[in-house]
Coordinates of C-alpha atoms in Angstrom, one line a residue:
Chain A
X1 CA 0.0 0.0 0.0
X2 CA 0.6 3.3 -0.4
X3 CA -0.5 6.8 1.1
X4 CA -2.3 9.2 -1.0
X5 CA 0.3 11.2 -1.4
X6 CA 3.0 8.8 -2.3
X7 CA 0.8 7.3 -4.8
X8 CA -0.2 11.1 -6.4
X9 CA 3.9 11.5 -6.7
X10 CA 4.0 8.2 -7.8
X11 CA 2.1 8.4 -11.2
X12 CA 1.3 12.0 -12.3
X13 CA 3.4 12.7 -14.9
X14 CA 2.8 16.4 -15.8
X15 CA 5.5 18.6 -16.6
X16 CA 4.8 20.4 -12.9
X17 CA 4.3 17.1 -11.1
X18 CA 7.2 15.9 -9.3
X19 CA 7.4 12.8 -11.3
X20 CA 6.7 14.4 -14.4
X21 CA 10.0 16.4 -13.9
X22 CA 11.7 13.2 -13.2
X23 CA 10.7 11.3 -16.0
X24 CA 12.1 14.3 -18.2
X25 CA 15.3 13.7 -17.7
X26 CA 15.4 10.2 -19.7
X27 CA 15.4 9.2 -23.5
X28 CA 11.6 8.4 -24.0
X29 CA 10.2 6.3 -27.2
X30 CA 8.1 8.6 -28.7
X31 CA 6.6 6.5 -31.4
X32 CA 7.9 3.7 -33.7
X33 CA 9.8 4.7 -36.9
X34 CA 7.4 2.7 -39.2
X35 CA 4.6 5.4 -38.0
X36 CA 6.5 8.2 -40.4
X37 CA 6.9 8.2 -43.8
X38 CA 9.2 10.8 -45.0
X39 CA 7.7 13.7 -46.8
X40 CA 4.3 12.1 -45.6
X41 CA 1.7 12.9 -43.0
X42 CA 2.6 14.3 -39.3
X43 CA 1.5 12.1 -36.7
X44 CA -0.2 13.4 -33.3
X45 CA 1.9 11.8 -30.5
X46 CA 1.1 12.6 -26.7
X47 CA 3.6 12.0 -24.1
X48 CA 3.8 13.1 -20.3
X49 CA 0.7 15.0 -20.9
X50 CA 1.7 16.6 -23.9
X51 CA 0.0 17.1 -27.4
X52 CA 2.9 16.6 -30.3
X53 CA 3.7 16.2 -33.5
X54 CA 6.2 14.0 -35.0
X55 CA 7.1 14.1 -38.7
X56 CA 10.0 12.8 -41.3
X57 CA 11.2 15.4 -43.8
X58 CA 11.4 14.3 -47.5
X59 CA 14.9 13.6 -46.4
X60 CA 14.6 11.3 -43.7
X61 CA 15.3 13.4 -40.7
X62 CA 12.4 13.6 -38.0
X63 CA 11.1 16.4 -35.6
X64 CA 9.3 16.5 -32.8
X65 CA 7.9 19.6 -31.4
X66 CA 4.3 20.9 -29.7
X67 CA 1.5 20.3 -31.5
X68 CA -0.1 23.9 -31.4
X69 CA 1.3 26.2 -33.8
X70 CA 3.6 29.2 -32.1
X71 CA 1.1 31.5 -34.1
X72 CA -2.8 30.9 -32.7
X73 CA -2.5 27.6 -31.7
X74 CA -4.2 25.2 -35.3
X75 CA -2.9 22.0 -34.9
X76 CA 0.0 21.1 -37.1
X77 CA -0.7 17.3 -37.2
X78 CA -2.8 18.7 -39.9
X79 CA 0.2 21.1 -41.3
X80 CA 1.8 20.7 -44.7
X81 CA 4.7 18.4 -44.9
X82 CA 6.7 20.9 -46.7
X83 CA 10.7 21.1 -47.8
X84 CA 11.6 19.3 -44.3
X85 CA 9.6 21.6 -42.8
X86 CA 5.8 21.8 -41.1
X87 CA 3.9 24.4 -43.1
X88 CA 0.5 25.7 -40.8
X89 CA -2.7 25.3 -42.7
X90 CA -4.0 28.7 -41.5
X91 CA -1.3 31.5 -42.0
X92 CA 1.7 29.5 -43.6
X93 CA 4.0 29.8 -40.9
X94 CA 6.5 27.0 -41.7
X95 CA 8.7 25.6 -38.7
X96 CA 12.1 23.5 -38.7
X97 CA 12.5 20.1 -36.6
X98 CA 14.2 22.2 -34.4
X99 CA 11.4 24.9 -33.9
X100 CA 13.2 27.7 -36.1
X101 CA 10.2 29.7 -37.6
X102 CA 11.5 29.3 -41.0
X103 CA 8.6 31.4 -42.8
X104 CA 6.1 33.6 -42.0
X105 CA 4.2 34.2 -45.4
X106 CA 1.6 36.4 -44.4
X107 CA 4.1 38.9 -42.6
X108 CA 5.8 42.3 -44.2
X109 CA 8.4 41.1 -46.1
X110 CA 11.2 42.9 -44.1
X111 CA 9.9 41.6 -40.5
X112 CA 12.6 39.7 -38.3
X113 CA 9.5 38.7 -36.0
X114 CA 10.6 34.5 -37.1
X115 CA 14.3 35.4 -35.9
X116 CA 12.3 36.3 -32.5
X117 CA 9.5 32.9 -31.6
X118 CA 10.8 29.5 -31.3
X119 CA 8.4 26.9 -31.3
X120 CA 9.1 24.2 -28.3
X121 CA 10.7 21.2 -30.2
X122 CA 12.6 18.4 -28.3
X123 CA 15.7 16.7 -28.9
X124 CA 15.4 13.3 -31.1
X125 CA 17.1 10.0 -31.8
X126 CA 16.1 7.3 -34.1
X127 CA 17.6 3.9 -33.1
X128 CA 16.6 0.3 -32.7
X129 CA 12.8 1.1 -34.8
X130 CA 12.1 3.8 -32.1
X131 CA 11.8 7.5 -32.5
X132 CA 13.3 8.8 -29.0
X133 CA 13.2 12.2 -27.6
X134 CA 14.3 14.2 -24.7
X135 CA 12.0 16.6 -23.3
X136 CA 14.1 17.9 -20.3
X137 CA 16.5 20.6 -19.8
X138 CA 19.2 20.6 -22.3
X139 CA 22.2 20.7 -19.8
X140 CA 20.7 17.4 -18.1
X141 CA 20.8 15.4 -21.1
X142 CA 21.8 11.9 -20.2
X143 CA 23.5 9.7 -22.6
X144 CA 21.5 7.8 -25.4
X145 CA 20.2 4.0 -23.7
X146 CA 22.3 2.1 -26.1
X147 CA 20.4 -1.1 -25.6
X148 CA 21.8 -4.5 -27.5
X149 CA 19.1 -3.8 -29.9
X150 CA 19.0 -0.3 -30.9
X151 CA 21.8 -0.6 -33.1
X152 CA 20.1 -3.3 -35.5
X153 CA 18.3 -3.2 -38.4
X154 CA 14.3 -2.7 -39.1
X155 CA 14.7 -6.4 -40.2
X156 CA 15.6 -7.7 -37.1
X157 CA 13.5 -5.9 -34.8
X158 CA 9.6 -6.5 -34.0
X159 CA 7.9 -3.9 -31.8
X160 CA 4.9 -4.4 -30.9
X161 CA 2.6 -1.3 -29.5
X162 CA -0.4 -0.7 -27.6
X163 CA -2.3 2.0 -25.7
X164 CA -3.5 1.1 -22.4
X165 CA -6.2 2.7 -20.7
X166 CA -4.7 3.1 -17.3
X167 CA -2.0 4.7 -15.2
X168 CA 1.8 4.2 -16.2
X169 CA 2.7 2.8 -12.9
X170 CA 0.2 -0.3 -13.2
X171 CA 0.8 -1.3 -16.6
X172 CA 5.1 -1.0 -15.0
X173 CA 4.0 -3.4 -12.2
X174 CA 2.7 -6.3 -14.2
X175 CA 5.9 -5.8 -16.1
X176 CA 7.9 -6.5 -12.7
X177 CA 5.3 -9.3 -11.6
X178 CA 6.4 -12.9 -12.1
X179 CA 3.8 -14.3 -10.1
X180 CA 1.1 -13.7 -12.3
X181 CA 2.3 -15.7 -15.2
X182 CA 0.9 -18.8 -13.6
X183 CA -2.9 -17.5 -13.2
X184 CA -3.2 -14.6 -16.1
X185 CA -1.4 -16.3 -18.7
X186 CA -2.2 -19.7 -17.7
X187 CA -3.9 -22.2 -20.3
X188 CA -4.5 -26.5 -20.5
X189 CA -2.7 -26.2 -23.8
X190 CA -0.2 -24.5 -23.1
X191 CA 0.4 -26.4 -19.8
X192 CA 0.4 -29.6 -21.7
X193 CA 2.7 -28.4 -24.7
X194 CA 5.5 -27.3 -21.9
X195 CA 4.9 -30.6 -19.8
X196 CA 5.6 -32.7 -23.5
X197 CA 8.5 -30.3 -24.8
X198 CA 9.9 -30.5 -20.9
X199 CA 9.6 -34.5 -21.2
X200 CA 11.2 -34.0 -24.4
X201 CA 14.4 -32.4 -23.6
X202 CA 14.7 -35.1 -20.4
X203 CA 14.5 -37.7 -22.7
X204 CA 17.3 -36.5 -25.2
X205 CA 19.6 -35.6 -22.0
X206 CA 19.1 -32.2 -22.9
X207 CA 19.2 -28.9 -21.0
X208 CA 16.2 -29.3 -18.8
X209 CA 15.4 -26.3 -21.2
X210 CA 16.3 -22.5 -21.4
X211 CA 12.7 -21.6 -20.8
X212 CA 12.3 -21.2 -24.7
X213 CA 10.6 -23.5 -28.5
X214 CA 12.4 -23.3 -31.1
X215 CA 10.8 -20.1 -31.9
X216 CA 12.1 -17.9 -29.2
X217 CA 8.2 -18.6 -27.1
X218 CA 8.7 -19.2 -23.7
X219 CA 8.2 -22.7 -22.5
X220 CA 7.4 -22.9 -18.9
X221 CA 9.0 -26.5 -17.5
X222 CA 7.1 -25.5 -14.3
X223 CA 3.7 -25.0 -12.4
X224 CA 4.5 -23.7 -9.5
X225 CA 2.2 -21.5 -8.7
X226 CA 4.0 -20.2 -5.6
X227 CA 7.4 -18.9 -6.5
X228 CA 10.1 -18.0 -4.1
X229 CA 11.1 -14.3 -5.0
X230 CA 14.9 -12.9 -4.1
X231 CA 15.5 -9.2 -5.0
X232 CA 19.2 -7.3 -5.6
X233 CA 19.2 -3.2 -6.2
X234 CA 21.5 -2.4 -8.9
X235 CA 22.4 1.5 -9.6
X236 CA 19.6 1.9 -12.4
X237 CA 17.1 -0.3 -10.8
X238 CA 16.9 -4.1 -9.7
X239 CA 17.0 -7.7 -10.4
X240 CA 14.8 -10.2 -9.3
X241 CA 14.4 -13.8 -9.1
X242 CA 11.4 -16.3 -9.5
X243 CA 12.4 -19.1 -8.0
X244 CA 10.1 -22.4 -9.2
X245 CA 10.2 -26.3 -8.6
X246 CA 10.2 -27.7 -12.3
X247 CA 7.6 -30.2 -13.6
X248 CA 10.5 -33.0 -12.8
X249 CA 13.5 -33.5 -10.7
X250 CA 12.4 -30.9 -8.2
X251 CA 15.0 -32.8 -6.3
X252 CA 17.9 -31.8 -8.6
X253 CA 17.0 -28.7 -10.4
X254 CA 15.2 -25.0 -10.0
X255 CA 13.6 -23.0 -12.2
X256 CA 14.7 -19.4 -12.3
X257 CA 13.4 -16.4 -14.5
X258 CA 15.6 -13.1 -14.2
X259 CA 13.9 -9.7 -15.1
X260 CA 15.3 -6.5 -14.6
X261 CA 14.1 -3.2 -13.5
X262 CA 15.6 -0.1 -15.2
X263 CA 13.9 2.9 -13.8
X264 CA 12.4 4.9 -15.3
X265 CA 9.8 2.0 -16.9
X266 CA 11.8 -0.8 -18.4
X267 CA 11.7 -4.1 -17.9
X268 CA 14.4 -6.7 -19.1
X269 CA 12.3 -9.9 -18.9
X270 CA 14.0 -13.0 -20.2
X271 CA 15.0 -14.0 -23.8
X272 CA 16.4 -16.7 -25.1
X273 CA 20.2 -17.0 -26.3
X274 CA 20.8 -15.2 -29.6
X275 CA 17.8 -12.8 -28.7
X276 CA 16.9 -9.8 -26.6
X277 CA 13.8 -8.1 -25.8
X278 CA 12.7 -5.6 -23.8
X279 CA 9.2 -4.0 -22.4
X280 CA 8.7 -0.6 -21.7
X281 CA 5.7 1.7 -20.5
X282 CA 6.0 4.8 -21.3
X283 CA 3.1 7.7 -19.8
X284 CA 1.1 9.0 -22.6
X285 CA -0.6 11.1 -20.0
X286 CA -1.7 10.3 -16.2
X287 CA -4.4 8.1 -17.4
X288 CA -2.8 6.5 -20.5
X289 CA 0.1 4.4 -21.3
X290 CA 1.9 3.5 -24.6
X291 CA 2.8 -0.1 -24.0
X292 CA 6.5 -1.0 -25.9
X293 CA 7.4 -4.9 -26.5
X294 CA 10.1 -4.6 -28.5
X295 CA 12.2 -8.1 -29.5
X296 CA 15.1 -8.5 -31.4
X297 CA 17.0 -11.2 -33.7
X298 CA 20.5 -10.0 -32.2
X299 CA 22.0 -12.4 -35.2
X300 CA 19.7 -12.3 -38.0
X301 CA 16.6 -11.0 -39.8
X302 CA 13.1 -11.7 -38.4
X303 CA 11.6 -14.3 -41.0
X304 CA 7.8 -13.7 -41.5
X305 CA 6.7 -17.4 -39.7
X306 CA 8.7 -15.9 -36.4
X307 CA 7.5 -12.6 -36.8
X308 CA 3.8 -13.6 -37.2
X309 CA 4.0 -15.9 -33.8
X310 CA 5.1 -13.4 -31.8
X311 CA 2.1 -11.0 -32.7
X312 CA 0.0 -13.7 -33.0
X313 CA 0.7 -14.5 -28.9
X314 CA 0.9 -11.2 -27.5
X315 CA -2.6 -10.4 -29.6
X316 CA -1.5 -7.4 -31.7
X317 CA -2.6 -8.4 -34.7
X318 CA -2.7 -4.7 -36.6
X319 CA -6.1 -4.5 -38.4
X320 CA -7.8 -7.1 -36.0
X321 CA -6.9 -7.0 -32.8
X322 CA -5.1 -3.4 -32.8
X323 CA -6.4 -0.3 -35.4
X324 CA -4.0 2.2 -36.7
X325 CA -3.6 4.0 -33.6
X326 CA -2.9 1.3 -31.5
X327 CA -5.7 1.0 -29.9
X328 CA -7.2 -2.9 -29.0
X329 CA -10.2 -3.9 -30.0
X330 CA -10.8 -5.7 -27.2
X331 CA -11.3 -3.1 -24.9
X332 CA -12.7 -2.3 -21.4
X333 CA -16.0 -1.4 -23.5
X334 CA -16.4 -5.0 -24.5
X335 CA -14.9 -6.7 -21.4
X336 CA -11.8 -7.3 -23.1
X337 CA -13.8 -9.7 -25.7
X338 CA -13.9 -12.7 -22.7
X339 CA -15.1 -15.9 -23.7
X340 CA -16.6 -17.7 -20.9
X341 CA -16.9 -20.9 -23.1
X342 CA -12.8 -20.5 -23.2
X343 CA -12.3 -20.4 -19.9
X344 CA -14.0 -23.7 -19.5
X345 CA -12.1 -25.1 -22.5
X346 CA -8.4 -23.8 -22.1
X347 CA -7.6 -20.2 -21.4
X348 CA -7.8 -19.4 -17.6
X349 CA -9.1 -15.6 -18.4
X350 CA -11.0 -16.2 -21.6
X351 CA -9.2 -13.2 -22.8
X352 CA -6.9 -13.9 -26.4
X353 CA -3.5 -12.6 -26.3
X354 CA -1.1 -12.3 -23.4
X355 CA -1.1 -8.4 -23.8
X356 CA -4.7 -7.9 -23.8
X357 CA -4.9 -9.6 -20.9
X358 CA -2.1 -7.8 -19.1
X359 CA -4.2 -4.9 -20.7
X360 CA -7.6 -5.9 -19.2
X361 CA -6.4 -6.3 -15.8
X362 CA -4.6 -3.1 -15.7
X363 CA -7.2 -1.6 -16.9
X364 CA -9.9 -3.3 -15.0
X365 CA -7.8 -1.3 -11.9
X366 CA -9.5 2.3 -13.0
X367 CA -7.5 4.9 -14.5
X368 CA -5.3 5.4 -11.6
X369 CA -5.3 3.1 -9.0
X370 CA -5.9 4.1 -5.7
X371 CA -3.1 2.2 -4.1
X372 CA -4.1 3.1 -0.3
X373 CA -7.1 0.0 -0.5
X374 CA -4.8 -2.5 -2.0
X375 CA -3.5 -5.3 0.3
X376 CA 0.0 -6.4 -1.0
X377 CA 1.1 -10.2 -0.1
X378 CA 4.3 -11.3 -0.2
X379 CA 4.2 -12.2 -3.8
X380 CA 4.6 -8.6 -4.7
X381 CA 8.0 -8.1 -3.6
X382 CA 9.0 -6.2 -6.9
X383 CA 6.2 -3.9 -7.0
X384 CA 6.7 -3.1 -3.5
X385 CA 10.5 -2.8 -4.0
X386 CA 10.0 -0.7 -7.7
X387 CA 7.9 1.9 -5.9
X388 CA 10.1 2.5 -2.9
X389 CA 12.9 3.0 -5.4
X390 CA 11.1 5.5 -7.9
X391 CA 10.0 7.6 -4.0
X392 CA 13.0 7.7 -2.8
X393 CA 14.6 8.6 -6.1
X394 CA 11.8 11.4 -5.9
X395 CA 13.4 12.6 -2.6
X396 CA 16.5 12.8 -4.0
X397 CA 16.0 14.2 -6.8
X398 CA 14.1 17.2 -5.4
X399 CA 16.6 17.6 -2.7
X400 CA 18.8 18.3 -5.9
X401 CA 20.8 14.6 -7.1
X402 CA 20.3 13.2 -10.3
X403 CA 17.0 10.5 -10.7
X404 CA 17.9 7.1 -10.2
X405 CA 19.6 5.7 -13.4
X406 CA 21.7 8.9 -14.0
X407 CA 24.1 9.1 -11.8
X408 CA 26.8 6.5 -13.5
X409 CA 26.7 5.1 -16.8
X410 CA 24.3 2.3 -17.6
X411 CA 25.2 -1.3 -19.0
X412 CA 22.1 -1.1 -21.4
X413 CA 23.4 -3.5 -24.0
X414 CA 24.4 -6.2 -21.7
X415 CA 21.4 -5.9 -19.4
X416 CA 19.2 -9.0 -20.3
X417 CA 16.7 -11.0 -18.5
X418 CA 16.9 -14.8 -18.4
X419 CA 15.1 -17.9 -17.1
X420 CA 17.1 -21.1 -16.7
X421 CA 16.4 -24.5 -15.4
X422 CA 19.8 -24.9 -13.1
X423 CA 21.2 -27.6 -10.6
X424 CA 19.2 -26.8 -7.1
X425 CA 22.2 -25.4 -5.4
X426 CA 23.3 -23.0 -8.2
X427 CA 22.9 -19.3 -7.3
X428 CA 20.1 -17.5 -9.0
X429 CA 22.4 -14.8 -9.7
X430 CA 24.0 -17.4 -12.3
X431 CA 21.4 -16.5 -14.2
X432 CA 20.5 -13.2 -16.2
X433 CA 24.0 -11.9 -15.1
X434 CA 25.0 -8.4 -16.6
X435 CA 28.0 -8.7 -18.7
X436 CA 29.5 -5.3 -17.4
X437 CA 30.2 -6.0 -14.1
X438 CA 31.0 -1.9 -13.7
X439 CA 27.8 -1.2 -12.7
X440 CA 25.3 -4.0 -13.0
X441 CA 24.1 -6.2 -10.2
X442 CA 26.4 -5.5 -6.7
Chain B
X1 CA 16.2 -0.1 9.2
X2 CA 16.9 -1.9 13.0
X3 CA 14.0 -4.4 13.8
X4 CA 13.9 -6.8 17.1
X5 CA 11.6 -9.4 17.3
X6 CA 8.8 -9.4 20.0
X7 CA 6.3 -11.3 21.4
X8 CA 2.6 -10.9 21.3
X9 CA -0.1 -13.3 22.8
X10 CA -1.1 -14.8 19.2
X11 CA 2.4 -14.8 17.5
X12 CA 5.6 -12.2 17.0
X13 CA 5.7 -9.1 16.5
X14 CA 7.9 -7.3 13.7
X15 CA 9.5 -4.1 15.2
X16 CA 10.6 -1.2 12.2
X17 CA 13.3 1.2 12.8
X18 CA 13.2 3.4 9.6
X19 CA 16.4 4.9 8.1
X20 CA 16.9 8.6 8.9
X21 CA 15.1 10.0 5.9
X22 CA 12.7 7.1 5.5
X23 CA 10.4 8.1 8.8
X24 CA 7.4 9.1 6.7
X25 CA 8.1 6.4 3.6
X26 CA 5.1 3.8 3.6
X27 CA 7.0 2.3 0.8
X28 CA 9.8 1.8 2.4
X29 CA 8.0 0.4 5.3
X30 CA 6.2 -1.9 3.3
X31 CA 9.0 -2.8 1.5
X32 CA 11.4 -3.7 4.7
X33 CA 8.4 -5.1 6.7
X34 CA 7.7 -7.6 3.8
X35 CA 11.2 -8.6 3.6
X36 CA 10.9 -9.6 7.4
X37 CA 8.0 -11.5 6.9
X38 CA 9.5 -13.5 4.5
X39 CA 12.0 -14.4 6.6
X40 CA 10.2 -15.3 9.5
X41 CA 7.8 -17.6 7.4
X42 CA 11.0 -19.7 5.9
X43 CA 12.4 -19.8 9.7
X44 CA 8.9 -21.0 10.6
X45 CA 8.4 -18.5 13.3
X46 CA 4.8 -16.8 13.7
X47 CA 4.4 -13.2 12.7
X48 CA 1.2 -11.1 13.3
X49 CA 1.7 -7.8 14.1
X50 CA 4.3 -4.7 13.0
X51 CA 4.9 -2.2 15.2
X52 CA 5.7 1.2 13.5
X53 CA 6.5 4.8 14.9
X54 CA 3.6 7.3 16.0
X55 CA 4.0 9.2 12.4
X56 CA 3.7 5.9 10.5
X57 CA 0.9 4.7 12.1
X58 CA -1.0 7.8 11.6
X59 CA -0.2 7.8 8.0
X60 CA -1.3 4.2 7.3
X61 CA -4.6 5.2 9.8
X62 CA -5.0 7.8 7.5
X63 CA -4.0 5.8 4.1
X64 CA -7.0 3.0 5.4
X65 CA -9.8 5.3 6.9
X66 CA -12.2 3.3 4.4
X67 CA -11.4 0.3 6.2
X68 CA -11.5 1.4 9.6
X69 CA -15.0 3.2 9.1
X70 CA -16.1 -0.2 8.0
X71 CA -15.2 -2.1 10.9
X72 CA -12.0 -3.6 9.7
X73 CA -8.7 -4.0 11.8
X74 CA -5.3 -1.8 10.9
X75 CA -3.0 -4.4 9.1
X76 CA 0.0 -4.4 6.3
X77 CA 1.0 -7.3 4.6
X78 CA -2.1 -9.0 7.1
X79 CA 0.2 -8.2 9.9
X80 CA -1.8 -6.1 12.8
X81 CA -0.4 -2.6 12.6
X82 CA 0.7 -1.4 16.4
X83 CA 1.6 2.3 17.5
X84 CA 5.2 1.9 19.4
X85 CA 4.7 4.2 22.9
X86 CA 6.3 7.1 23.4
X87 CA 9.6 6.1 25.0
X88 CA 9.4 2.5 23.6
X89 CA 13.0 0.4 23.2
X90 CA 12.7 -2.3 20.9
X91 CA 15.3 -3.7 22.4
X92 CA 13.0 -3.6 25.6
X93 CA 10.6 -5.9 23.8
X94 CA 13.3 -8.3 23.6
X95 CA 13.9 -8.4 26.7
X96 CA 10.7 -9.2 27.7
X97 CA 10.5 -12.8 25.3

């Protein structure tokens, strides 16, 4: 639980919020690159709170800058695409990606009024599929989060968006929630495919498994329902550990699935060898998040049979389970689409798609939830220790120290959750281990 | 965080010491307190109540007002919540085990 205060720091995200100043001092994903097309139409983004617009000149570079034009305010999502410029509709002011007025038609000829208004544009960096921009004071810039993937190719990268209807904060915690993997996202099918591929490997003497098919989809060679949960701060976050008897040999071996926190809203849950993959949650506004599952082939292109399973199980199909804006079909409107019929037959929420029904239960929580009538168990060990660490990074940060996450360098590209089947005396922290040891897990 | 543990009629009682700085954090109560717990339960010892400062207290009381109008007892993590006394030592509570 929280107090009402604590959770009012916790998860408003306006630009005179305390957290709102916090959270603009990190790289945020705006949108994802495939949403421009140079030369083509601007695209309304919100973020913390506030109404943007992101476009691609005819020669590739993007901009992002407030919506409203410097002028009287008409929106330039509708603006003219113009010369690598935004051109308004109403007067023909035309503005550069960095908020230079470049033109002001409808002005004397010899007026220097442009040289004097700057529209508010924010600093941006394409990488890894992502537009990214930094919307905090310039002299607080913090280095680029060079993650293992943001250096690839389109072709090896799927991300796969959504728009939750619900507070940042809640959509983070079920990021940082192992425990729910076992009810939410539980199904007969799916149970009985990891008991046979778990029989499987025994048989050929293999690895008890990675936690992964040939396909890079988890396979879960447990059902434990009640895992055992160990927790390590790092200097950007945490790691954690899900600790799970396997469906054989409890005697011998241990199931354990590594995910990491990096504050501000990442989470590092585990991928298999050879790929990488990341969630983040980033705040559209206090009562709206832009959900991020970005996964990458580290080695090679995404085929189309890969790339179609993974949409197909997190239920971001575009076009029929997701519209052009990212917004789910199934929605709380509909109650999430649940089949009661499927709940009897496999599912156990009757809701398709593990994301939707991450989604629905989020949701199902209110816009923001009012953590002071919540009852936490121990099972919630990193939502409990995510919160007290994005607080106290509050406190600091207002008594003047950098936000958590920006006071040394971060090991972004080796930071990589992982779930491993290991001998029963092997120490979790075997597994998931940063590479850097500079400043990864103490 | 310091934390001694007591004795109650029904079971032990978790005793939290915040850090300078952390007096007023729920978070961090909840946080340390459910860290104890954990412990307690693999050592097989008891727990059922937390005993917390006079400002903590009155923020949880405050947090949970709902719950107290309706009749419900004061608890975090399902331990009962208990205001330390003015002048209270944990280590006095363990010398009264």
């Amino acid at each position: 639980m929280l107090t009402a205060e604590e959770n009012h720091r916790l998860t408003r995200v306006g630009a005179d919020t305390p957290m709102g100043r916090v959270l603009r001092r990190y790289w945020l994903p705006a949108l994802s690159s495939a949403e421009l097309e140079a030369g083509g139409a601007p695209k309304a983004v919100r973020l913390l709170g506030e109404d943007l617009v992101a476009f691609r000149g005819a020669d590739g570079h993007v901009g992002v800058m407030e919506a409203a034009c410097p002028h009287r305010g008409a929106s330039l999502v509708i603006a003219r695409n113009e010369d690598c410029a935004l051109q308004c509709l109403y007067h023909g002011w035309k503005i550069a990606p960095d908020g230079r007025i470049l033109d002001m038609p409808a002005e004397p000829e010899n007026s220097r009024y442009a040289e004097r208004i700057r529209q508010i544009a924010y600093r941006v960096h394409e990488a890894g599929s992502l537009v990214w921009v930094y919307m905090g004071p310039p002299e607080y810039e913090p280095e680029f989060p060079a993650w293992d993937w943001t250096d690839k190719p389109a072709e090896q990268i799927l991300v796969l968006k959504a728009i939750a209807d619900c507070n940042w904060v809640q959509c983070l915690e079920g990021a940082i929630d192992s425990a729910h993997q076992t009810y939410l996202h539980d199904s007969r099918s799916r149970n009985e495919r990891d008991l046979a591929y778990a029989q499987w490997a025994d048989e050929k003497g293999l690895d008890p498994t990675d936690g992964f098919d040939g396909t890079g989809q988890i396979v879960r060679p447990w059902a434990d329902g009640r895992p055992r949960l160990e927790v390590e701060d790092t200097s950007y976050g945490f790691w954690y550990a899900a600790i799970r008897k396997p469906l054989f040999k409890e005697d011998q071996f241990k199931n354990v699935r590594v995910t990491h926190f990096v504050a501000p809203f990442h989470a590092a849950i585990p991928s298999p060898a050879g790929w990488s993959q990341l969630i983040m949650h980033v705040p559209v506004d206090d009562v709206t998040t832009a959900f991020y599952h970005v996964r990458c082939n580290l080695d090679a292109p995404y085929d189309d049979e890969t790339r179609a399973v993974h949409t197909e199980a997190a239920g971001l199909v575009p076009g029929r389970d997701i519209d052009g804006e990212f917004r789910r079909v199934a929605n709380k409107s509909n109650l999430w689409l649940q089949d009661r019929e499927e709940m009897k037959r496999d599912r156990f929420s009757g809701i398709r798609g593990t994301v939707t029904e991450d989604h629905a239960v989020q949701e199902s929580m209110g816009p923001i939830y009012d953590r002071t009538r919540e009852h936490l168990a121990t099972s919630d060990l990193a939502v409990i220790r995510m919160r007290r660490l994005l607080l106290q990074s509050l406190r600091r940060f207002e008594s003047g120290e950098a936000p958590i996450g920006l006071t040394a360098p971060v090991p972004y590209a080796s930071i990589r959750g992982e779930e491993r089947t290991v001998p029963v005396d092997q120490p979790w922290q075997t597994v998931g281990r940063v590479l850097d040891e500079t400043a990864g897990p103490a | 965080m310091r934390t001694v543990p007591g004795t109650s009629e029904a079971g032990q009682t978790i005793h939290y010491l915040p850090e300078p700085g952390e007096e007023g954090s729920v978070a961090t109560l909840v946080d340390c307190a459910r860290a104890l717990l954990v412990d307690a339960l693999e050592d097989g010892r008891r727990v059922d109540s937390l005993m917390v400062g006079p400002s903590l207290y009155a923020a949880v009381q405050a947090a949970k007002r709902r719950e107290l109008r309706a009749g419900r007892p004061l608890t975090v993590l399902g331990l009962h919540l208990r205001p330390a006394t003015i002048g209270h030592r944990p280590d006095a509570a363990e010398e009264h085990r």
